[in-house]
Amino acid sequence: MSADGIAAPMLDPVGTSPQATDPIRLHKALTRVWGAGPGLARLSAVNHSTLGLRFMATAAAFFAVGVALAMLIRAQLATPQSAFLGPETYNQVFTLHGTIMMFLFAIPMLEGLAIYLIPKMLGARDLAFPRLTAFGYWCFLFGGLILIVSLLAGVAPESGWFMYTPLSSRPYAPGMGADVWLLGVTFVEISALTLAVELTVSILKLRAPGMSLDRMPIFAWYVLITAVMMLVGFPPLILGSVLLELERALDLPFFNPTRGGDPLLWQHLFWMFGHPEVYIIFLPAAGALSTLIPAMAGRPLIGYRAIVAALVAMAFLSFGIWVHHMFTVGVPHLALAVFSIGSALVAVPTAIQVFAWLATLAQGRPRLAMPLLYVFGFFAIFVIGGLTGVMLAMAPFNWQAHDTHFVVAHFHYVLVGGFVFPMLAALYYWLPHVTGRVAVHSLGRTAFWTMFTGFNVTFLPMHLTGLLGMPRRVYTYVGHEGWTTLNTISSIGGFVFAIGLALIAVDVALQARFGRRGGVDPWETGARGVGTLDWAMPTPPPIYGFAALPQIGGRADRLDPRAVGRALAAGRGYLGFVRNGWQETLGVAMATGAPEQVVILPRATFLPLWTALTLAVAVLSVLGGAYWLALAAAVGVVGLMLLAAQRAGLEVDHPLLPVGQGLSLPPHTQVDGSPPWWGLVFTLVADGALFASLIFGALYLRLIAPGPAAPELGLPALGWLAAAAALVGPLATRGALAANAAGQWRGPWLGAGLLGALVAAGAFAAMIATAEVDPRAHATAAVQAALVGYGALHAGIGALMLLSAGLRVRGGYVSAARRLDLLLCRLWSDYAAVTGLLALGLALALPLLPQGGA
Amino acid sequence: MKTPGFWRLTAGFGVWASALIWFYAINGVGCAMGWDAQRPALTLALVAHLCILGWLAARMHGDDLLGSVGVWCARAAFAAIALTFAPALALSVCR
Amino acid sequence: MVAGSAVLTAVVLTPFALAVLRPGSLQGVSTRTWIVGGGLVLPALVLTPLLGWALVAGERMQPGRGDALRIEATGEQWRWIFRHPDAGVETQDVLHMPAGRPVEIALTSRDVIHSFWVPRLAGKLDAIPGRTTVLRFVADAPGTYEGVCAEFCGLDHAHMRFNVVVHAPQDYAAALAQAAKGLAKDAP
């Protein structure tokens, strides 16, 4: 083992089809396979470097729109009774400002950074599901454009970024705006969820051999934990959005207090998402800090294990404190205390990270470079935000400060301090990676100080403005309250802040165009003992990332990137060749990093773009009321997804494939623990979170929500049929697997499963249609329908999966060794059966439970 | 397809999450149904979770990353459960 | 709390400044001191008294002790209706109450969620349709206090304000009677 932790490179054994041993030829061969082509073909790109940059650039563009909206807000509030904007426009402006910043800037920006960096840091050539990455990007772009265009068309949402009911229900928001929010944000959030699944699978399975979990760079831990938080945290919002859209479109009274619904249910669902959301935003930024602070300090990060423990604690605790956004709704003091103490406790894992960073800086020799300046900005601003957060966690103080500009000041301090500043530090740190050039201008420092000063002039006085009684979301004020001077100061600061941001954009452009060439490892992380694999490649990086994959023998954040990079570029490592025109990377065991499988990834294709476009057409059709077009588009989306499934995997069995270093591994299609398997597992984790939220909503509406008594409810006998049919899938798929192993006919089994799934879906749907009590009459009836509808949806998807598997069996994609399709069908059928039976049981039990608060 | 020891990472705070769900359910449903005498049930829930966590933590092993992080998380979760739920028992149940 | 925050901010920024501007000056501080001292001990020392105060103060503010004057308030887009059940009086956008006595305002809404907030007298409480929430407070001194709606409720949320007129206890009944007459006069 050499000193840099890489196993001594062995001579390449000749594979089945040795293509290139010369680095230049290898580079060209890999580029041909991994690249998308020039011109319009760039829209078919699926590789992580291209898509990561696209995500970040698009997020930055949306950020600029959000900043412009903020300028409108500050212009309006600079003086009392300003005639600049009327309330109709102002309400749309501030709603979109928040919505854009939270959904179209923060999340996509951090996902883009993760997409770009994770495969590189982990020694993989790409993420696990490249077509899904592309699909996620296009959904983000189209969903975002729908929201932006709505403002230009004057139909933007206007009920605030958190869309409290009943203000966002149809009687009080009769226009299209709320539907734009619900559909547009759900469109974007589903894309974010798919990326979360992909990141989880990629970090757990696609790493360089030898990179066990404790050798992984800390950034990967941050992203892994964030991704899992997204899997559990986004579904409550998706459920709430679906329920609210159903209420608006079909008059199902989930949140309507006159018919047994409860406006507070929306708040619970929203904040169950909303609070973890802000930690989801903060953690990857903190991960970037944990990576670049050691580089700036010139020594490895202190407290790796303490930080991992802190991250796990933070991930869990952040899900247990959402009610601190609801301290003024009349929660009993006992419950309030639980959430107040929890909110204070979450400061502990945060403090552990802050002091680990301080320790790292204190025990190193910090170099005064641009990223460090932004680290200072982070410390100053985020810490203040954290402190005002602790203040807000104290309920008596909260009862004064809630819904005032004090809160606005607080969350800008934590979000700008805890996300924007670290991301700018990351920008300056990784810009040389993307552009291949380093900074030479001092414009960056001017930009920083302008921005830093402007930010503080805007938001520091705002704490006082709030404590003097100025509420949030008011389009004007009278002028006698004593708020005028403070607002004028904040508005002036706002413009300075915006100028600072613009200067940063200029500085970045200048560096990209005129900076001095940086070469490999421009920050000299190797010499400083903190080298990671992302620097072990030329800058800008080639499209395929690594010409060969390394064997990792020690910590993957203490490498010598220049030495490793030279070896890998020369093809000395795993997969240092092109075979059959395939895009290959390695799959490893989750904990130990032992190499397990060769993962063959799909090449560039336009399918993700077409699928996202068709979905956008469906969304727009629903918004425009053209329901038949929406249905046709939905069918189109399903068809395109089936088409995408048909082309995945391999058409024949393969023997073990040589991968270099004397090792041969099976292709992923012939391994049970392959990326698609884990992809479905984690998708079901998210789905389960959605189901759990639905169960919570059902029990909440029945047991806790006040309101008129529900009518007598029952369920038709179709329930037995649905339950029986739901059990066919698990049995049939097991039969198919057994037949597959024995070389017998699988078709009949799959056909039986398909029939069972269709009957189940039909029975569930018929239950709703023939319900004794109209679901619109009372929230209990509506939530029964929702539970049954969940069963129907999952049975229907099961049917589609069995259809897809059947087609692929006919196409020769399924064999005794290649049984992934059948495994996926079995997993889904099991999940659909269990949740279907639970949903049925709860729907039946609901009327038998006492109705609380009636 | 083994998931070696990942449970150690999530066990500690998994118990904390369960405690939160029980507390919220007892208090939320209790106040809606007019049951004011919730303290015995809440105390029982608190003590039961602390015992379960103690039992789980004793079975946690390993010097590897998952093990040592798991042990620290179990200790932190124990403190979190005790600190979050115990003080609440002295406060107004339904007001 | 502001002073404490300033101190804590300095506690974080000072080591940062030393580390960057005087590299090596903090070499002697052990890892344990940083992580356990800064990450565990410091938060514990700060948060425990804060939470203690918060929980005790909050408990004292809870309603339902039976000795308060009950007034009902209903928010609707975009005004407040106040009802005094004992006196049978109803007013709009003006709330009359006596000084020195606990008052419990029973809040609800006719349409969307509003929030009742008189900054100089008490914290706020939301008025939610379908529910009644109760805010308990004492006004120490007579005077007129301005209140706002503190939950975004649509187009005219910014103008949904009201006044609380606090009377000396002996003047309260007469003021209520006066208000009742005044509303009758203005009724269409």
mmCIF file of N, CA and C in Angstrom, chain C residues 62-133:
data_model
loop_
_atom_site.group_PDB
_atom_site.id
_atom_site.type_symbol
_atom_site.label_atom_id
_atom_site.label_comp_id
_atom_site.label_asym_id
_atom_site.label_seq_id
_atom_site.Cartn_x
_atom_site.Cartn_y
_atom_site.Cartn_z
ATOM 1 N N GLN C 62 -51.363 30.537 31.178
ATOM 2 C CA GLN C 62 -52.419 29.698 30.611
ATOM 3 C C GLN C 62 -53.791 30.129 31.115
ATOM 4 N N PRO C 63 -54.806 30.074 30.284
ATOM 5 C CA PRO C 63 -56.149 30.481 30.691
ATOM 6 C C PRO C 63 -56.858 29.378 31.467
ATOM 7 N N GLY C 64 -58.060 29.688 31.906
ATOM 8 C CA GLY C 64 -58.920 28.646 32.472
ATOM 9 C C GLY C 64 -58.939 28.607 33.984
ATOM 10 N N ARG C 65 -58.478 29.660 34.636
ATOM 11 C CA ARG C 65 -58.474 29.613 36.091
ATOM 12 C C ARG C 65 -59.761 30.172 36.687
ATOM 13 N N GLY C 66 -60.703 30.523 35.861
ATOM 14 C CA GLY C 66 -62.053 30.784 36.344
ATOM 15 C C GLY C 66 -62.321 32.159 36.927
ATOM 16 N N ASP C 67 -61.303 33.023 37.006
ATOM 17 C CA ASP C 67 -61.545 34.300 37.677
ATOM 18 C C ASP C 67 -61.587 35.469 36.693
ATOM 19 N N ALA C 68 -61.629 35.134 35.382
ATOM 20 C CA ALA C 68 -61.435 36.189 34.399
ATOM 21 C C ALA C 68 -62.756 36.680 33.829
ATOM 22 N N LEU C 69 -62.713 37.905 33.316
ATOM 23 C CA LEU C 69 -63.843 38.457 32.580
ATOM 24 C C LEU C 69 -63.797 37.890 31.163
ATOM 25 N N ARG C 70 -64.881 37.338 30.691
ATOM 26 C CA ARG C 70 -64.868 36.679 29.395
ATOM 27 C C ARG C 70 -65.431 37.599 28.325
ATOM 28 N N ILE C 71 -64.674 37.791 27.268
ATOM 29 C CA ILE C 71 -65.121 38.577 26.125
ATOM 30 C C ILE C 71 -64.935 37.703 24.891
ATOM 31 N N GLU C 72 -65.852 37.795 23.933
ATOM 32 C CA GLU C 72 -65.733 36.996 22.719
ATOM 33 C C GLU C 72 -65.303 37.876 21.557
ATOM 34 N N ALA C 73 -64.390 37.359 20.754
ATOM 35 C CA ALA C 73 -63.911 38.118 19.603
ATOM 36 C C ALA C 73 -64.017 37.238 18.369
ATOM 37 N N THR C 74 -64.582 37.784 17.313
ATOM 38 C CA THR C 74 -64.676 37.042 16.062
ATOM 39 C C THR C 74 -63.982 37.840 14.972
ATOM 40 N N GLY C 75 -63.055 37.206 14.317
ATOM 41 C CA GLY C 75 -62.384 37.855 13.200
ATOM 42 C C GLY C 75 -63.057 37.442 11.905
ATOM 43 N N GLU C 76 -63.175 38.403 10.998
ATOM 44 C CA GLU C 76 -63.638 38.048 9.666
ATOM 45 C C GLU C 76 -63.012 39.045 8.713
ATOM 46 N N GLN C 77 -62.972 38.676 7.427
ATOM 47 C CA GLN C 77 -62.317 39.569 6.463
ATOM 48 C C GLN C 77 -63.095 40.871 6.340
ATOM 49 N N TRP C 78 -62.661 41.996 6.726
ATOM 50 C CA TRP C 78 -61.411 42.300 7.397
ATOM 51 C C TRP C 78 -61.706 43.193 8.575
ATOM 52 N N ARG C 79 -62.421 42.648 9.587
ATOM 53 C CA ARG C 79 -62.765 43.415 10.783
ATOM 54 C C ARG C 79 -62.917 42.471 11.969
ATOM 55 N N TRP C 80 -62.968 43.059 13.143
ATOM 56 C CA TRP C 80 -63.140 42.308 14.391
ATOM 57 C C TRP C 80 -64.468 42.692 15.035
ATOM 58 N N ILE C 81 -65.212 41.678 15.429
ATOM 59 C CA ILE C 81 -66.450 41.920 16.179
ATOM 60 C C ILE C 81 -66.215 41.448 17.610
ATOM 61 N N PHE C 82 -66.489 42.327 18.588
ATOM 62 C CA PHE C 82 -66.292 41.961 19.995
ATOM 63 C C PHE C 82 -67.639 41.890 20.677
ATOM 64 N N ARG C 83 -67.842 40.812 21.426
ATOM 65 C CA ARG C 83 -69.110 40.629 22.150
ATOM 66 C C ARG C 83 -68.841 40.499 23.635
ATOM 67 N N HIS C 84 -69.605 41.226 24.433
ATOM 68 C CA HIS C 84 -69.528 41.076 25.884
ATOM 69 C C HIS C 84 -70.779 40.328 26.313
ATOM 70 N N PRO C 85 -70.673 39.031 26.561
ATOM 71 C CA PRO C 85 -71.884 38.252 26.822
ATOM 72 C C PRO C 85 -72.650 38.722 28.062
ATOM 73 N N ASP C 86 -71.921 39.141 29.122
ATOM 74 C CA ASP C 86 -72.623 39.581 30.335
ATOM 75 C C ASP C 86 -73.473 40.818 30.057
ATOM 76 N N ALA C 87 -72.871 41.784 29.372
ATOM 77 C CA ALA C 87 -73.592 43.046 29.164
ATOM 78 C C ALA C 87 -74.430 43.021 27.903
ATOM 79 N N GLY C 88 -74.282 41.970 27.087
ATOM 80 C CA GLY C 88 -75.046 41.898 25.851
ATOM 81 C C GLY C 88 -74.674 42.976 24.848
ATOM 82 N N VAL C 89 -73.406 43.391 24.887
ATOM 83 C CA VAL C 89 -72.980 44.487 24.013
ATOM 84 C C VAL C 89 -72.080 43.933 22.918
ATOM 85 N N GLU C 90 -72.210 44.508 21.710
ATOM 86 C CA GLU C 90 -71.353 44.103 20.592
ATOM 87 C C GLU C 90 -70.736 45.348 19.967
ATOM 88 N N THR C 91 -69.425 45.299 19.720
ATOM 89 C CA THR C 91 -68.750 46.436 19.090
ATOM 90 C C THR C 91 -67.910 45.927 17.919
ATOM 91 N N GLN C 92 -67.532 46.853 17.041
ATOM 92 C CA GLN C 92 -66.708 46.488 15.889
ATOM 93 C C GLN C 92 -65.409 47.259 15.913
ATOM 94 N N ASP C 93 -64.316 46.549 15.842
ATOM 95 C CA ASP C 93 -62.975 47.124 15.759
ATOM 96 C C ASP C 93 -62.578 47.955 16.967
ATOM 97 N N VAL C 94 -63.394 47.970 17.999
ATOM 98 C CA VAL C 94 -62.996 48.599 19.259
ATOM 99 C C VAL C 94 -63.326 47.632 20.379
ATOM 100 N N LEU C 95 -62.365 47.374 21.254
ATOM 101 C CA LEU C 95 -62.591 46.476 22.386
ATOM 102 C C LEU C 95 -62.467 47.278 23.666
ATOM 103 N N HIS C 96 -63.522 47.235 24.459
ATOM 104 C CA HIS C 96 -63.473 47.902 25.763
ATOM 105 C C HIS C 96 -63.196 46.872 26.831
ATOM 106 N N MET C 97 -62.286 47.203 27.755
ATOM 107 C CA MET C 97 -62.024 46.284 28.848
ATOM 108 C C MET C 97 -61.553 47.060 30.072
ATOM 109 N N PRO C 98 -61.670 46.463 31.247
ATOM 110 C CA PRO C 98 -61.238 47.140 32.468
ATOM 111 C C PRO C 98 -59.768 46.886 32.755
ATOM 112 N N ALA C 99 -59.145 47.803 33.461
ATOM 113 C CA ALA C 99 -57.745 47.619 33.849
ATOM 114 C C ALA C 99 -57.658 46.774 35.103
ATOM 115 N N GLY C 100 -56.518 46.133 35.313
ATOM 116 C CA GLY C 100 -56.200 45.455 36.563
ATOM 117 C C GLY C 100 -56.923 44.151 36.791
ATOM 118 N N ARG C 101 -57.665 43.664 35.813
ATOM 119 C CA ARG C 101 -58.438 42.418 36.000
ATOM 120 C C ARG C 101 -58.071 41.446 34.912
ATOM 121 N N PRO C 102 -57.922 40.134 35.235
ATOM 122 C CA PRO C 102 -57.655 39.187 34.147
ATOM 123 C C PRO C 102 -58.843 39.140 33.184
ATOM 124 N N VAL C 103 -58.529 39.157 31.909
ATOM 125 C CA VAL C 103 -59.539 39.079 30.866
ATOM 126 C C VAL C 103 -59.213 37.867 30.005
ATOM 127 N N GLU C 104 -60.207 37.098 29.624
ATOM 128 C CA GLU C 104 -59.990 35.991 28.693
ATOM 129 C C GLU C 104 -60.801 36.266 27.436
ATOM 130 N N ILE C 105 -60.079 36.397 26.340
ATOM 131 C CA ILE C 105 -60.742 36.644 25.057
ATOM 132 C C ILE C 105 -60.937 35.300 24.366
ATOM 133 N N ALA C 106 -62.182 34.948 24.083
ATOM 134 C CA ALA C 106 -62.471 33.713 23.349
ATOM 135 C C ALA C 106 -62.507 34.061 21.868
ATOM 136 N N LEU C 107 -61.551 33.508 21.126
ATOM 137 C CA LEU C 107 -61.364 33.910 19.732
ATOM 138 C C LEU C 107 -61.903 32.867 18.779
ATOM 139 N N THR C 108 -62.530 33.321 17.713
ATOM 140 C CA THR C 108 -62.836 32.435 16.604
ATOM 141 C C THR C 108 -62.911 33.266 15.333
ATOM 142 N N SER C 109 -63.137 32.597 14.229
ATOM 143 C CA SER C 109 -63.179 33.304 12.954
ATOM 144 C C SER C 109 -64.386 32.842 12.165
ATOM 145 N N ARG C 110 -64.877 33.742 11.304
ATOM 146 C CA ARG C 110 -66.004 33.359 10.434
ATOM 147 C C ARG C 110 -65.541 32.873 9.084
ATOM 148 N N ASP C 111 -64.263 33.096 8.758
ATOM 149 C CA ASP C 111 -63.859 32.691 7.411
ATOM 150 C C ASP C 111 -62.465 32.051 7.425
ATOM 151 N N VAL C 112 -61.413 32.866 7.316
ATOM 152 C CA VAL C 112 -60.050 32.322 7.260
ATOM 153 C C VAL C 112 -59.401 32.529 8.628
ATOM 154 N N ILE C 113 -58.161 32.088 8.756
ATOM 155 C CA ILE C 113 -57.463 32.241 10.027
ATOM 156 C C ILE C 113 -56.996 33.689 10.177
ATOM 157 N N HIS C 114 -57.341 34.303 11.299
ATOM 158 C CA HIS C 114 -56.810 35.619 11.662
ATOM 159 C C HIS C 114 -56.003 35.450 12.943
ATOM 160 N N SER C 115 -55.412 36.540 13.433
ATOM 161 C CA SER C 115 -54.700 36.451 14.708
ATOM 162 C C SER C 115 -54.861 37.750 15.467
ATOM 163 N N PHE C 116 -55.185 37.627 16.735
ATOM 164 C CA PHE C 116 -55.479 38.772 17.590
ATOM 165 C C PHE C 116 -54.208 39.173 18.320
ATOM 166 N N TRP C 117 -53.734 40.410 18.072
ATOM 167 C CA TRP C 117 -52.488 40.812 18.712
ATOM 168 C C TRP C 117 -52.506 42.274 19.102
ATOM 169 N N VAL C 118 -52.334 42.520 20.394
ATOM 170 C CA VAL C 118 -52.154 43.869 20.906
ATOM 171 C C VAL C 118 -50.758 43.901 21.523
ATOM 172 N N PRO C 119 -49.764 44.337 20.765
ATOM 173 C CA PRO C 119 -48.376 44.153 21.193
ATOM 174 C C PRO C 119 -48.071 44.686 22.590
ATOM 175 N N ARG C 120 -48.659 45.796 22.958
ATOM 176 C CA ARG C 120 -48.282 46.362 24.241
ATOM 177 C C ARG C 120 -48.993 45.685 25.411
ATOM 178 N N LEU C 121 -49.938 44.803 25.114
ATOM 179 C CA LEU C 121 -50.677 44.193 26.222
ATOM 180 C C LEU C 121 -50.380 42.700 26.392
ATOM 181 N N ALA C 122 -50.190 41.982 25.288
ATOM 182 C CA ALA C 122 -50.060 40.529 25.423
ATOM 183 C C ALA C 122 -49.476 39.930 24.164
ATOM 184 N N GLY C 123 -49.186 38.635 24.225
ATOM 185 C CA GLY C 123 -48.807 37.911 23.026
ATOM 186 C C GLY C 123 -50.026 37.701 22.152
ATOM 187 N N LYS C 124 -49.834 37.041 21.019
ATOM 188 C CA LYS C 124 -50.940 36.902 20.087
ATOM 189 C C LYS C 124 -51.530 35.500 20.156
ATOM 190 N N LEU C 125 -52.744 35.381 19.646
ATOM 191 C CA LEU C 125 -53.368 34.066 19.559
ATOM 192 C C LEU C 125 -54.189 34.029 18.288
ATOM 193 N N ASP C 126 -54.152 32.903 17.579
ATOM 194 C CA ASP C 126 -54.835 32.805 16.307
ATOM 195 C C ASP C 126 -56.338 32.609 16.501
ATOM 196 N N ALA C 127 -57.101 33.184 15.579
ATOM 197 C CA ALA C 127 -58.548 32.985 15.541
ATOM 198 C C ALA C 127 -58.826 32.061 14.366
ATOM 199 N N ILE C 128 -59.275 30.835 14.685
ATOM 200 C CA ILE C 128 -59.358 29.786 13.673
ATOM 201 C C ILE C 128 -60.811 29.394 13.467
ATOM 202 N N PRO C 129 -61.283 29.333 12.215
ATOM 203 C CA PRO C 129 -62.681 28.941 11.994
ATOM 204 C C PRO C 129 -62.908 27.522 12.474
ATOM 205 N N GLY C 130 -64.038 27.312 13.139
ATOM 206 C CA GLY C 130 -64.361 25.972 13.619
ATOM 207 C C GLY C 130 -63.837 25.696 15.005
ATOM 208 N N ARG C 131 -63.072 26.594 15.573
ATOM 209 C CA ARG C 131 -62.473 26.387 16.888
ATOM 210 C C ARG C 131 -62.622 27.649 17.710
ATOM 211 N N THR C 132 -62.518 27.497 19.032
ATOM 212 C CA THR C 132 -62.401 28.666 19.905
ATOM 213 C C THR C 132 -61.094 28.561 20.668
ATOM 214 N N THR C 133 -60.273 29.605 20.583
ATOM 215 C CA THR C 133 -59.033 29.645 21.359
ATOM 216 C C THR C 133 -59.158 30.771 22.386
#
